[in-house]
Tab-separated table of C-alpha atoms in Angstrom:
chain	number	residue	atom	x	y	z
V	1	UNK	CA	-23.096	-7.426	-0.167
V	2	UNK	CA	-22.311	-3.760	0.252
V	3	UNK	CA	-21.231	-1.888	-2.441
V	4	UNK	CA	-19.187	0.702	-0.951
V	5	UNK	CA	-16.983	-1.555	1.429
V	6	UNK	CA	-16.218	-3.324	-1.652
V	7	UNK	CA	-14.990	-0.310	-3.689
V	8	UNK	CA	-13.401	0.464	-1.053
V	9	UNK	CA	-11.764	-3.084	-0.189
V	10	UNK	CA	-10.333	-2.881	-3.792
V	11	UNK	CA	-9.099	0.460	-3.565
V	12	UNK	CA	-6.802	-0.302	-0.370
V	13	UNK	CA	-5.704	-3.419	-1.702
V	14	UNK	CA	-4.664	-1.467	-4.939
V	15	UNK	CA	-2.939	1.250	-3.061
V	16	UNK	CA	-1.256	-1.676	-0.930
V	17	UNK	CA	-0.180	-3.054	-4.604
V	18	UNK	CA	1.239	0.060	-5.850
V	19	UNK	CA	3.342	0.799	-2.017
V	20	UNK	CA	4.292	-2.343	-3.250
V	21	UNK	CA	5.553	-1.048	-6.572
V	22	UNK	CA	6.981	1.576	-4.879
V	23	UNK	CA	10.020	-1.149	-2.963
V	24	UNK	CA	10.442	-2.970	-6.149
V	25	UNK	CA	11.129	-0.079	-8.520
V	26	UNK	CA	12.366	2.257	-5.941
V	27	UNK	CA	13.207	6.397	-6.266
V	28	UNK	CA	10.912	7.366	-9.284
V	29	UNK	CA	8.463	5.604	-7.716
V	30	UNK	CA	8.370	7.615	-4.574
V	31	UNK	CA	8.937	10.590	-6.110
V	32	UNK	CA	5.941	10.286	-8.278
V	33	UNK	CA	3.629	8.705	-6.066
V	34	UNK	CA	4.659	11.777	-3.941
V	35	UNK	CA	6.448	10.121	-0.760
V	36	UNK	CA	8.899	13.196	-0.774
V	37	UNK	CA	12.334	13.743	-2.079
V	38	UNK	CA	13.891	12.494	1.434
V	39	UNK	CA	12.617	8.482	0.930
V	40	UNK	CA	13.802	8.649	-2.554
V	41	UNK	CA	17.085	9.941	-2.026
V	42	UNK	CA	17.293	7.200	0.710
V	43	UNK	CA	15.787	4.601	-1.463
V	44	UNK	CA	19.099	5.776	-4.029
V	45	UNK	CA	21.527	5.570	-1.039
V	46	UNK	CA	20.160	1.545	-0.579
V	47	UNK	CA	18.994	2.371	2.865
V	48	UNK	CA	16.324	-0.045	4.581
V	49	UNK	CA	14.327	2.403	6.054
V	50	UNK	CA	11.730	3.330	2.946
V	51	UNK	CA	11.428	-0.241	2.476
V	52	UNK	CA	10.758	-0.696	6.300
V	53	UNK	CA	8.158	2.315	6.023
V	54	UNK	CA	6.646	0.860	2.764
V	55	UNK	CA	6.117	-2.576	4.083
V	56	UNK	CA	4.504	-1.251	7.288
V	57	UNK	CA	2.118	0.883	5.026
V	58	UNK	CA	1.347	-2.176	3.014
V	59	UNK	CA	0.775	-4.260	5.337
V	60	UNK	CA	-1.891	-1.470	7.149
V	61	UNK	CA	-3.512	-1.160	3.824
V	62	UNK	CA	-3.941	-4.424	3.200
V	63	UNK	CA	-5.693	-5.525	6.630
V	64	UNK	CA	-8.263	-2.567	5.881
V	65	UNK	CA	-8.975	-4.188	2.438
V	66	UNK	CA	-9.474	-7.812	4.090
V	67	UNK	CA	-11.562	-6.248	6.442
V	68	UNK	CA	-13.609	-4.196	4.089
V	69	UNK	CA	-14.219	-7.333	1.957
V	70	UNK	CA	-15.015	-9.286	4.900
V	71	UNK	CA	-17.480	-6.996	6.215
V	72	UNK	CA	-18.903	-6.865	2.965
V	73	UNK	CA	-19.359	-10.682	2.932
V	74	UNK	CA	-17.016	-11.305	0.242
V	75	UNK	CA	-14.185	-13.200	2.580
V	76	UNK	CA	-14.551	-14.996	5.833
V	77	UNK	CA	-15.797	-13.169	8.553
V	78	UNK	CA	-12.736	-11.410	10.308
């Protein structure tokens, strides 16, 4: 097992975890994970499209983390 793709396996997934905590509880979120002031004024205004951006973002993060822990034999082999 590799070390490093395994830090870094966990660190993507947690990022993916906290994009995720960025949909559920919304504006402050954004603002203080530093997403910018325009996705949390539209994240205020109920629009879809942080949410959209978010999940995308996740869902990127999340395949490097699988990968990472798959190349570092952790996971099946990808």
């Amino acid at each position: 097992m590799n070390i490093f793709l395994i830090i870094a396996g966990v660190f993507n997934a947690l990022a993916a975890i906290i994009h995720i905590g960025c949909i559920y509880f919304g504006a402050p979120w954004y603002r203080f994970f530093g997403a910018g002031e325009r996705m949390a004024l539209l994240s205020e205004q109920g629009s879809i499209k942080p949410t959209l951006i978010t999940i995308g973002i996740t869902f990127v993060l999340s395949i490097w983390s699988m990968y990472a822990f798959s190349a570092a034999g952790v996971i099946f082999k990808l």
